[in-house]
XYZ file of C-alpha atoms in Angstrom:
677
model
C 90.303 -16.447 -21.172
C 86.679 -15.380 -22.131
C 85.193 -12.703 -19.956
C 81.517 -12.475 -19.239
C 79.674 -9.499 -17.680
C 76.123 -8.544 -17.001
C 74.331 -5.565 -15.609
C 70.754 -5.498 -14.246
C 69.159 -2.319 -12.757
C 66.053 -2.683 -10.680
C 63.763 0.273 -9.558
C 66.539 2.531 -10.840
C 66.119 4.995 -13.713
C 69.053 4.473 -16.115
C 69.504 5.953 -19.541
C 70.488 3.603 -22.344
C 73.652 5.594 -22.737
C 74.555 4.787 -19.104
C 73.746 1.038 -19.576
C 75.985 0.851 -22.585
C 78.770 2.557 -20.790
C 78.591 0.241 -17.821
C 78.695 -2.845 -20.208
C 81.637 -1.411 -22.258
C 83.615 -0.570 -19.093
C 82.935 -4.088 -17.689
C 84.459 -5.544 -20.847
C 87.404 -3.175 -20.599
C 88.101 -4.392 -17.147
C 88.196 -7.931 -18.532
C 90.405 -7.199 -21.477
C 93.480 -8.487 -19.685
C 92.069 -12.001 -19.666
C 92.740 -12.181 -23.447
C 90.235 -11.983 -26.287
C 89.900 -11.611 -30.019
C 86.183 -10.465 -30.354
C 83.413 -8.917 -28.227
C 79.734 -8.411 -28.062
C 76.786 -7.043 -26.033
C 73.075 -7.430 -25.825
C 70.606 -4.767 -24.517
C 66.826 -4.163 -24.806
C 65.217 -2.332 -27.679
C 62.557 0.307 -27.076
C 59.280 -1.221 -25.759
C 56.849 -1.787 -28.629
C 53.026 -1.453 -28.287
C 52.781 -4.839 -29.973
C 54.905 -6.712 -27.367
C 54.716 -7.069 -23.730
C 58.503 -7.000 -23.371
C 61.229 -5.385 -25.376
C 63.101 -7.427 -27.917
C 66.906 -7.547 -27.515
C 69.445 -5.764 -29.676
C 72.597 -7.775 -30.255
C 75.964 -6.235 -31.279
C 79.001 -8.381 -32.109
C 82.344 -7.478 -33.519
C 85.727 -9.108 -34.114
C 88.770 -7.272 -32.828
C 89.125 -5.176 -29.765
C 86.496 -3.531 -27.516
C 86.881 -0.155 -29.248
C 85.905 -1.793 -32.512
C 82.763 -2.993 -30.870
C 82.133 0.491 -29.385
C 82.512 2.037 -32.881
C 80.302 -0.555 -34.424
C 77.563 0.024 -31.857
C 77.882 3.879 -32.274
C 77.549 3.421 -36.056
C 74.484 1.184 -35.676
C 72.854 3.720 -33.339
C 73.457 6.452 -35.862
C 71.956 4.351 -38.599
C 68.870 3.303 -36.635
C 68.241 6.533 -34.679
C 68.255 4.558 -31.417
C 67.444 6.834 -28.473
C 70.444 6.808 -26.108
C 68.469 9.135 -23.709
C 65.605 6.631 -23.267
C 65.249 5.696 -19.571
C 64.747 2.184 -18.240
C 63.338 1.522 -14.767
C 64.289 -2.111 -15.266
C 66.823 -3.462 -17.721
C 69.186 -6.552 -18.105
C 72.140 -6.298 -20.342
C 74.904 -8.925 -21.035
C 78.407 -8.615 -22.521
C 81.284 -10.866 -23.512
C 84.934 -10.933 -24.633
C 85.668 -14.082 -26.595
C 88.974 -15.997 -26.798
C 88.488 -18.266 -29.822
C 88.386 -22.013 -29.177
C 85.832 -23.182 -31.742
C 85.709 -21.063 -34.921
C 87.753 -18.119 -35.996
C 87.357 -14.609 -34.594
C 84.347 -13.247 -36.489
C 81.047 -11.569 -35.629
C 79.021 -14.797 -36.225
C 81.295 -16.578 -33.688
C 81.193 -13.817 -31.150
C 78.918 -13.833 -28.109
C 76.157 -13.336 -27.131
C 75.099 -16.454 -29.122
C 71.455 -16.585 -30.061
C 68.747 -19.188 -30.320
C 67.907 -17.903 -33.762
C 65.836 -15.128 -35.418
C 64.013 -13.083 -32.752
C 66.630 -13.891 -30.196
C 64.324 -15.785 -27.821
C 67.441 -16.754 -25.773
C 70.800 -15.224 -25.639
C 73.798 -16.619 -23.839
C 77.348 -15.504 -22.943
C 79.772 -18.376 -22.152
C 83.183 -18.937 -20.641
C 84.392 -22.528 -21.009
C 84.087 -25.375 -23.435
C 81.030 -27.668 -24.014
C 82.591 -31.037 -24.752
C 79.483 -32.786 -26.122
C 78.328 -29.900 -28.308
C 78.568 -31.935 -31.534
C 76.025 -34.478 -30.256
C 73.698 -31.784 -29.071
C 74.054 -29.996 -32.458
C 73.162 -33.156 -34.365
C 70.021 -33.572 -32.236
C 68.854 -29.974 -32.633
C 69.508 -30.023 -36.365
C 67.176 -33.090 -36.592
C 64.504 -30.929 -34.804
C 64.843 -28.201 -37.474
C 67.356 -25.786 -35.964
C 69.947 -24.195 -38.193
C 73.339 -23.072 -36.915
C 75.103 -19.901 -37.920
C 78.395 -20.086 -36.079
C 81.254 -22.615 -35.569
C 81.061 -22.351 -31.808
C 80.244 -24.889 -29.140
C 78.186 -22.184 -27.375
C 75.431 -21.844 -29.992
C 73.855 -25.159 -28.926
C 73.041 -23.664 -25.497
C 70.477 -20.966 -26.471
C 68.996 -23.200 -29.061
C 68.559 -25.934 -26.507
C 66.896 -23.453 -24.219
C 64.423 -22.527 -27.001
C 63.834 -26.241 -27.680
C 63.087 -26.882 -24.014
C 60.653 -23.905 -23.780
C 58.890 -24.741 -27.115
C 58.460 -28.360 -26.055
C 56.985 -27.354 -22.705
C 54.585 -24.980 -24.422
C 53.492 -27.648 -26.963
C 52.690 -30.003 -24.093
C 50.520 -27.444 -22.561
C 52.354 -27.497 -19.235
C 51.934 -24.835 -16.619
C 54.050 -21.748 -17.069
C 57.733 -22.737 -17.166
C 60.153 -20.511 -15.173
C 63.400 -19.256 -16.473
C 65.261 -21.320 -13.938
C 63.424 -24.534 -14.993
C 64.564 -23.857 -18.616
C 68.158 -23.445 -17.530
C 68.037 -26.551 -15.280
C 66.888 -28.704 -18.229
C 69.613 -27.222 -20.416
C 72.288 -27.891 -17.812
C 71.189 -31.559 -17.628
C 72.412 -31.987 -21.177
C 75.694 -30.042 -20.968
C 79.020 -31.668 -20.464
C 82.310 -29.759 -20.006
C 83.275 -26.559 -18.168
C 81.158 -23.423 -18.251
C 80.094 -20.262 -16.797
C 76.837 -19.086 -18.409
C 74.442 -16.078 -18.247
C 71.014 -16.383 -19.936
C 68.917 -13.510 -21.136
C 65.471 -13.916 -22.745
C 62.561 -11.650 -23.809
C 60.218 -14.433 -22.607
C 61.463 -13.409 -19.092
C 61.973 -9.706 -19.266
C 64.244 -8.004 -16.665
C 65.464 -11.383 -15.511
C 68.970 -13.013 -15.712
C 69.978 -16.586 -14.883
C 73.633 -17.480 -14.261
C 75.189 -20.837 -13.606
C 78.656 -22.284 -13.510
C 80.654 -25.536 -13.541
C 84.420 -25.103 -13.492
C 84.672 -21.569 -14.858
C 84.685 -18.586 -12.491
C 81.635 -16.318 -11.923
C 80.869 -13.710 -9.301
C 77.780 -11.699 -8.350
C 78.007 -8.065 -7.170
C 75.164 -6.313 -5.436
C 74.707 -2.562 -4.955
C 71.796 -1.085 -3.089
C 71.338 2.504 -4.214
C 69.639 3.811 -1.058
C 71.491 1.854 1.520
C 72.877 3.301 4.672
C 76.509 3.079 4.103
C 77.189 2.888 7.878
C 75.041 -0.293 8.111
C 77.506 -3.191 8.024
C 75.231 -6.060 9.207
C 74.115 -6.751 5.521
C 77.456 -8.273 4.762
C 76.652 -11.129 7.082
C 72.872 -11.473 6.600
C 71.999 -14.198 4.133
C 68.494 -12.892 3.915
C 69.858 -9.723 2.432
C 69.566 -11.542 -0.918
C 65.769 -11.901 -0.598
C 63.380 -9.819 -2.714
C 62.653 -6.176 -1.697
C 61.641 -3.104 -3.556
C 64.750 -1.070 -2.868
C 66.462 0.337 -5.944
C 69.482 -1.649 -6.684
C 71.998 -2.839 -9.301
C 73.214 -6.394 -9.915
C 76.515 -7.273 -11.646
C 77.760 -10.617 -12.899
C 81.417 -10.996 -13.852
C 84.133 -13.510 -14.554
C 86.355 -11.858 -12.010
C 86.300 -9.085 -9.386
C 88.225 -6.483 -11.473
C 84.953 -5.567 -13.358
C 82.947 -5.302 -10.103
C 85.247 -3.308 -7.751
C 84.372 0.168 -9.277
C 80.604 -0.551 -8.699
C 80.414 -2.452 -5.443
C 82.531 -4.429 -2.956
C 79.657 -6.653 -1.871
C 80.073 -9.837 -3.776
C 79.161 -13.515 -3.826
C 81.443 -16.167 -5.349
C 79.110 -18.609 -7.198
C 79.932 -22.178 -6.562
C 79.968 -25.001 -9.031
C 76.444 -26.385 -9.658
C 74.708 -23.193 -8.373
C 72.022 -21.458 -10.480
C 71.620 -17.782 -9.638
C 68.278 -16.190 -10.554
C 67.900 -12.341 -10.710
C 64.289 -11.363 -10.530
C 62.133 -8.637 -9.052
C 65.070 -7.150 -7.112
C 65.989 -10.444 -5.478
C 68.474 -13.157 -5.878
C 67.521 -16.820 -5.569
C 70.187 -19.450 -5.572
C 69.389 -23.110 -6.392
C 71.682 -26.137 -6.360
C 71.875 -28.204 -9.527
C 72.528 -31.931 -9.028
C 72.794 -33.813 -12.272
C 72.125 -37.307 -10.802
C 69.646 -36.462 -8.127
C 66.240 -38.137 -8.345
C 64.458 -35.126 -6.859
C 62.673 -32.826 -9.487
C 62.716 -29.860 -7.083
C 66.201 -28.278 -6.702
C 67.419 -27.395 -3.315
C 67.491 -23.719 -2.325
C 70.703 -22.254 -1.152
C 71.185 -19.299 1.370
C 74.490 -17.520 0.894
C 76.050 -14.449 2.491
C 77.683 -11.610 0.620
C 81.366 -11.046 1.358
C 83.450 -7.920 1.113
C 85.806 -7.576 -1.854
C 89.261 -6.707 -0.631
C 90.436 -4.627 -3.695
C 90.627 -1.002 -4.508
C 90.015 0.668 -7.916
C 93.484 2.107 -7.790
C 94.991 -1.399 -7.921
C 93.582 -1.949 -11.405
C 94.661 1.380 -12.842
C 98.042 2.054 -14.586
C 98.887 5.076 -12.539
C 102.026 6.860 -13.901
C 103.059 3.886 -16.048
C 102.345 3.379 -19.711
C 101.512 -0.347 -19.458
C 100.283 -2.692 -16.659
C 103.344 -4.981 -17.151
C 105.703 -2.006 -16.547
C 103.724 -0.996 -13.474
C 103.680 -4.576 -12.043
C 107.481 -5.038 -12.617
C 108.138 -1.773 -10.670
C 105.630 -2.723 -7.956
C 107.625 -5.814 -6.929
C 109.349 -4.256 -3.823
C 105.927 -3.329 -2.431
C 104.319 -6.553 -3.529
C 107.077 -8.642 -1.930
C 106.712 -6.610 1.271
C 102.887 -7.294 1.296
C 103.456 -11.003 0.609
C 105.729 -11.247 3.757
C 103.829 -8.949 6.003
C 102.922 -10.574 9.328
C 104.531 -13.809 8.253
C 108.172 -13.254 9.222
C 109.091 -13.515 12.869
C 112.269 -11.630 13.623
C 112.982 -13.455 16.793
C 115.096 -12.191 19.715
C 117.846 -13.112 22.003
C 116.188 -16.364 22.913
C 113.679 -16.944 20.131
C 114.780 -18.024 16.633
C 113.872 -16.167 13.541
C 111.129 -18.070 11.701
C 107.917 -17.785 9.715
C 104.245 -18.106 10.482
C 101.885 -19.295 7.803
C 98.459 -19.296 9.398
C 96.824 -21.257 6.545
C 99.167 -24.169 7.082
C 99.879 -24.337 10.817
C 97.261 -27.073 11.481
C 98.689 -29.261 8.618
C 102.512 -28.864 9.092
C 102.816 -32.260 10.969
C 101.047 -34.089 8.179
C 103.186 -32.413 5.534
C 106.385 -33.310 7.511
C 105.233 -37.007 7.505
C 104.644 -36.971 3.690
C 106.233 -39.609 1.520
C 106.916 -36.808 -1.042
C 105.797 -33.325 -1.933
C 104.547 -32.807 -5.494
C 104.483 -29.296 -6.979
C 101.737 -28.955 -9.683
C 101.340 -25.891 -11.936
C 101.509 -24.539 -15.449
C 103.651 -21.960 -17.082
C 105.026 -19.257 -14.783
C 103.592 -20.935 -11.740
C 105.411 -24.161 -12.583
C 108.644 -22.164 -12.932
C 108.144 -20.499 -9.600
C 107.733 -23.974 -7.923
C 110.842 -25.141 -9.794
C 112.879 -22.319 -8.402
C 111.773 -23.256 -4.876
C 112.281 -26.988 -5.083
C 115.957 -27.086 -4.077
C 115.407 -25.176 -0.762
C 112.350 -27.205 0.058
C 114.269 -30.440 -0.367
C 117.149 -29.054 1.632
C 115.229 -27.893 4.619
C 112.555 -30.606 4.742
C 114.479 -33.651 3.735
C 111.380 -34.784 1.760
C 111.754 -35.679 -1.913
C 110.009 -33.063 -4.093
C 108.771 -33.827 -7.609
C 107.508 -31.458 -10.347
C 104.428 -31.967 -12.416
C 102.967 -29.870 -15.231
C 99.273 -30.088 -14.444
C 98.112 -31.028 -17.980
C 100.611 -33.834 -18.104
C 99.828 -35.233 -14.796
C 96.106 -35.315 -15.814
C 96.756 -36.768 -19.243
C 98.810 -39.673 -17.981
C 96.995 -40.143 -14.684
C 100.318 -40.266 -12.884
C 100.570 -41.873 -9.453
C 99.423 -39.762 -6.549
C 99.318 -41.358 -3.110
C 97.610 -40.815 0.180
C 100.986 -40.203 1.754
C 101.665 -37.394 -0.727
C 101.340 -33.638 -0.186
C 100.272 -32.004 -3.535
C 101.019 -28.289 -3.765
C 98.936 -26.554 -6.474
C 100.415 -23.225 -7.700
C 98.221 -20.854 -9.673
C 98.086 -17.054 -9.897
C 94.391 -16.951 -10.689
C 93.321 -20.002 -8.829
C 91.190 -20.855 -11.788
C 93.574 -22.628 -14.199
C 91.598 -25.427 -15.834
C 94.389 -28.016 -16.076
C 95.435 -27.309 -12.444
C 91.872 -27.702 -11.244
C 91.553 -31.101 -13.014
C 94.867 -32.187 -11.424
C 93.476 -31.020 -8.068
C 90.318 -33.122 -8.354
C 92.451 -36.099 -9.277
C 94.775 -35.663 -6.294
C 91.775 -35.310 -3.977
C 90.281 -38.473 -5.354
C 93.588 -40.238 -4.610
C 93.580 -39.041 -0.994
C 96.536 -36.638 -1.032
C 96.714 -33.627 1.149
C 96.169 -30.741 -1.173
C 97.750 -27.248 -0.549
C 96.887 -24.161 -2.640
C 99.134 -21.202 -3.354
C 97.180 -18.606 -5.295
C 96.894 -14.810 -5.581
C 93.055 -14.820 -5.588
C 91.062 -15.090 -2.431
C 87.915 -17.171 -3.033
C 89.166 -18.761 -6.228
C 88.355 -22.387 -7.072
C 91.789 -23.664 -5.968
C 91.685 -21.659 -2.796
C 88.293 -23.287 -1.933
C 88.917 -26.825 -3.080
C 92.356 -27.347 -1.416
C 92.578 -28.565 2.261
C 94.847 -25.669 3.181
C 96.979 -23.063 1.543
C 98.709 -19.659 1.417
C 97.594 -16.578 -0.436
C 100.518 -14.785 -1.997
C 98.958 -11.301 -1.593
C 100.748 -9.843 -4.571
C 97.891 -7.561 -5.415
C 95.894 -7.391 -8.630
C 97.995 -8.418 -11.696
C 96.417 -7.240 -14.983
C 99.170 -7.804 -17.538
C 98.928 -11.249 -19.138
C 102.654 -11.867 -18.610
C 103.024 -12.580 -14.897
C 105.778 -10.613 -13.166
C 105.101 -9.681 -9.513
C 102.970 -12.848 -8.914
C 105.973 -14.951 -9.981
C 108.357 -13.356 -7.442
C 105.713 -13.475 -4.701
C 105.065 -17.188 -5.495
C 108.820 -17.980 -4.940
C 108.853 -16.070 -1.736
C 105.815 -17.957 -0.402
C 107.247 -21.289 -1.264
C 110.524 -20.379 0.419
C 108.577 -19.553 3.495
C 106.713 -22.845 3.110
C 110.153 -24.558 3.114
C 111.084 -22.561 6.330
C 107.859 -23.573 8.019
C 108.155 -27.267 7.205
C 111.828 -27.392 8.229
C 111.433 -25.323 11.364
C 111.543 -28.468 13.600
C 115.146 -29.245 12.575
C 117.824 -27.832 14.907
C 120.698 -28.547 12.452
C 119.336 -26.118 9.872
C 118.525 -23.216 12.286
C 121.453 -21.088 11.211
C 120.658 -21.547 7.534
C 116.907 -20.743 8.142
C 117.759 -17.572 10.094
C 120.014 -16.386 7.241
C 117.175 -16.884 4.822
C 114.750 -14.983 7.025
C 117.275 -12.145 7.136
C 117.543 -12.364 3.305
C 113.749 -12.163 2.975
C 113.502 -9.068 5.174
C 116.063 -7.282 2.959
C 114.789 -8.649 -0.356
C 112.477 -5.762 -1.300
C 115.496 -3.398 -1.055
C 117.561 -5.678 -3.263
C 114.671 -5.734 -5.889
C 114.529 -1.932 -5.647
C 118.180 -1.806 -6.323
C 118.027 -4.151 -9.390
C 115.130 -2.066 -10.827
C 117.754 0.659 -11.410
C 118.930 -1.427 -14.403
C 115.806 -0.345 -16.312
C 117.702 1.879 -18.805
C 120.510 -0.592 -19.210
C 117.994 -3.261 -20.095
C 116.300 -0.838 -22.540
C 119.693 -0.343 -24.253
C 120.133 -4.091 -24.502
C 116.684 -4.456 -25.972
C 117.633 -1.951 -28.609
C 120.543 -4.142 -29.599
C 118.404 -7.278 -29.713
C 115.371 -5.762 -31.464
C 116.043 -7.374 -34.860
C 117.006 -10.840 -33.532
C 114.889 -13.906 -34.199
C 116.064 -15.963 -31.299
C 117.549 -15.910 -27.740
C 118.954 -18.768 -25.644
C 119.047 -18.532 -21.873
C 121.255 -20.862 -19.842
C 120.907 -21.475 -16.173
C 121.379 -24.211 -13.558
C 120.745 -24.944 -9.975
C 118.301 -22.353 -8.496
C 118.539 -20.406 -11.735
C 117.431 -23.095 -14.167
C 113.924 -21.822 -13.335
C 115.122 -18.282 -13.948
C 116.291 -19.323 -17.475
C 112.922 -20.934 -18.197
C 110.893 -18.003 -16.874
C 113.143 -15.313 -18.540
C 112.752 -17.064 -21.840
C 108.983 -17.435 -21.387
C 108.665 -13.695 -20.713
C 110.593 -12.842 -23.923
C 108.697 -15.189 -26.127
C 105.143 -14.461 -24.803
C 105.213 -10.696 -25.015
C 107.940 -9.774 -27.536
C 107.047 -12.622 -29.825
C 110.834 -13.508 -30.175
C 111.681 -17.146 -30.081
C 113.445 -17.831 -26.859
C 114.467 -21.042 -25.017
C 115.506 -21.647 -21.460
C 118.118 -24.442 -21.244
C 119.558 -26.305 -18.340
C 123.281 -25.471 -18.618
C 124.372 -29.019 -17.812
C 122.566 -30.153 -20.887
C 124.511 -27.725 -23.155
C 126.816 -30.338 -24.668
C 123.880 -32.646 -25.295
C 122.543 -30.755 -28.321
C 122.162 -27.000 -27.699
C 125.875 -26.372 -28.314
C 125.227 -27.025 -31.988
C 123.272 -23.766 -32.222
C 126.034 -21.590 -30.952
C 127.665 -19.208 -33.449
C 128.773 -15.479 -33.622
C 125.173 -14.393 -34.463
C 122.979 -16.031 -31.964
C 122.508 -13.966 -28.718
C 122.917 -16.149 -25.603
C 122.255 -15.125 -22.027
C 123.996 -16.992 -19.167
C 122.935 -16.639 -15.546
C 126.070 -16.899 -13.470
C 125.495 -15.422 -10.069
C 127.395 -16.592 -7.118
C 126.051 -19.907 -5.695
C 127.184 -23.503 -5.629
C 127.016 -23.757 -9.375
C 129.087 -20.596 -10.106
C 132.330 -22.439 -11.163
C 130.348 -24.641 -13.452
C 128.752 -21.600 -15.092
C 132.209 -20.055 -15.529
C 133.146 -23.151 -17.548
C 129.991 -22.923 -19.668
C 130.919 -19.242 -20.411
C 134.407 -20.210 -21.506
C 133.051 -22.981 -23.705
C 130.560 -20.615 -25.381
C 133.134 -18.000 -25.782
C 135.535 -20.510 -27.469
C 132.825 -21.065 -30.047
C 132.454 -17.355 -30.703
C 129.139 -17.218 -28.764
C 127.544 -13.753 -28.557
C 127.171 -13.707 -24.772
C 125.176 -11.643 -22.262
C 126.186 -12.760 -18.701
C 124.111 -11.950 -15.558
C 126.541 -12.043 -12.618
C 126.812 -10.853 -8.985
C 128.075 -7.362 -8.305
C 131.878 -7.198 -8.675
C 132.064 -10.382 -10.815
C 131.998 -8.735 -14.328
C 135.731 -9.059 -14.772
C 135.797 -12.742 -13.693
C 133.050 -13.806 -16.038
C 134.374 -11.768 -18.992
C 138.104 -11.580 -18.630
C 138.666 -10.303 -22.207
C 135.611 -8.047 -22.198
C 134.100 -10.294 -24.850
C 130.570 -10.417 -23.348
C 128.117 -7.934 -21.947
C 127.823 -8.285 -18.193
C 124.727 -7.425 -16.183
C 125.580 -7.005 -12.479
C 122.836 -7.731 -9.835
C 122.970 -7.733 -6.066
C 123.852 -10.989 -4.339
C 121.321 -12.495 -1.905
C 120.880 -15.860 -0.316
C 121.138 -18.505 -3.053
C 117.391 -19.610 -2.714
C 116.270 -15.956 -3.089
C 118.603 -15.145 -6.068
C 115.944 -16.236 -8.600
C 113.750 -13.297 -7.357
C 116.473 -10.767 -7.967
C 117.715 -12.380 -11.225
C 114.372 -12.502 -12.994
C 113.830 -8.661 -12.746
C 116.321 -7.694 -15.522
C 114.839 -10.374 -17.750
C 111.407 -9.038 -17.200
C 112.593 -5.524 -18.021
C 114.317 -6.861 -21.157
C 111.117 -8.576 -22.331
C 109.086 -5.454 -21.657
C 111.364 -3.051 -23.534
C 111.765 -5.600 -26.456
C 108.028 -5.655 -26.777
C 107.607 -1.877 -26.747
C 110.428 -1.445 -29.222
C 109.077 -4.068 -31.571
C 105.643 -2.454 -31.491
C 103.666 -5.235 -29.954
C 100.875 -5.179 -27.338
C 102.597 -5.495 -23.993
C 99.547 -6.282 -21.763
C 97.606 -8.426 -24.267
C 100.023 -10.689 -26.171
C 98.903 -12.304 -29.307
C 96.768 -15.481 -28.774
C 97.375 -15.539 -25.031
C 94.997 -15.176 -22.070
C 95.585 -14.215 -18.486
C 93.389 -16.846 -16.813
C 93.477 -20.142 -18.715
C 89.999 -21.510 -17.901
C 89.826 -24.107 -20.723
C 91.931 -27.093 -21.523
């Protein structure tokens, strides 16, 4: 959702022009998270009347280019010197996804403590007790300019500093101010503080929302690798260096691969070329926070992964990357076997917990949106191979109703980003109830990856488009491999398991084949461009395909679309059928094929306008009179068919969006990483 970014240069001469470009580019890398306004704060020229430069704040509703144009206009009007060089400088930037207050400059970040900008804050998350804090601050004479929950934070920081100065206490450090602010905050947040009272310093902290630190030494010996393991590398020294803070690694990788994932409750203080990390404990009786030593890790990502390459949009690129992403997901995990050894899978992150999972009373899949659909597609094969009951939970609903989770349960948390707020709350709830928690994410070092007992990374590569495509198919493949691993001790299912392993090995080729339907799906999108609604019927393994295909159409093309379990057709949805409403039916060869043929006949009898997805060679049998449009896809093992079947629907959603003139990669009102409830 919101994206926060900061850049601090130490003992490194940087022009204001360069500083602005770094901040703007950082925000551009965070665009995919979803936003409706943006802002930055940099330092003004040093005045002879002040010991530290006052900040300049720029905020604008709309996209980042609107902010850039606004800043350039302001620079022209004020004759701000872009060539001015800063030996030290701390700048902060933000993309806002509106939660409190409409998209407008006054509601954009950085939020300020008031005239003079004593404190500036960028924030990702939601402060749940902001109304109480606001009332208290109003009673102390503060006035509020925005509708946001964030504005209480810089004003509270100013209140803390003013109170300390009035009481004549010894000099209060920036960290002490932030600690006192954190004691009053409830909710989820990642925060970066900037203040002219503490020039060339930044303080960052987090609780629930993601935040990373990147470090780049400008005169380091690139052949010296020991710094990645040395915690003391973060101590102060006079070497020229640059520090970066970001909501996720996409904004860091072009600058440095040396990163630190900030943990909940940690306060990171950038000062004098060093990084100090302190641990915030709300309920501790000690007034002195504990110091934390952390080592930097290496970011496993390349800049090329976050560029569009030859494609027009990230979503298009990610759809066409699926043969490669699936190969990467399975690499090193499929064991081909031999004359005496069975074909099987090896999931290193789970091998120590497989016995516990096999003894589970039940397995509970927990996720939101696309991740939930991927789990739903995998449920039948997991039940078949494990013999364990599998239940499905939407994370927010589980948390809302505090549904039963037992010590004998295995709870599997599925999330592309690993930072989904509702899923994290459900994870905390499951841990409290003693369940074994398994994480399936695409993000190494994410909150879910760190907080679960074990898990599997899907290794799909960076996914920038808000509408998930390659992560969805990789999630299904990982969960099929999970089913194979859990069921590997059962002799009776060995033939079935080996057939699935063979199917997995050939799956990238099948997806490559189905991608050749691109032009056909573009033609179909042209026919549907003016439609207002689309129904998608599926059952068995492909009920999830119907849900996910409908979700893709609605979230990017902004066309109403609904995925429906075909077995429920006569319990209401049939009333919608007429000669005008387009209806897609997924009828590939599996145990439900004959039932889907019956559904097609019933829809045809009511003059339904049908689009049928079928296995190659079945077009005649699903449309005997040529009354419907058939889309033929390769046939694979039934549990892998959802991976193949979703690709034409992804392509349809993409082309519909382009033809209707909507933003493919940043759909209206949506965010990539949903880090607020």
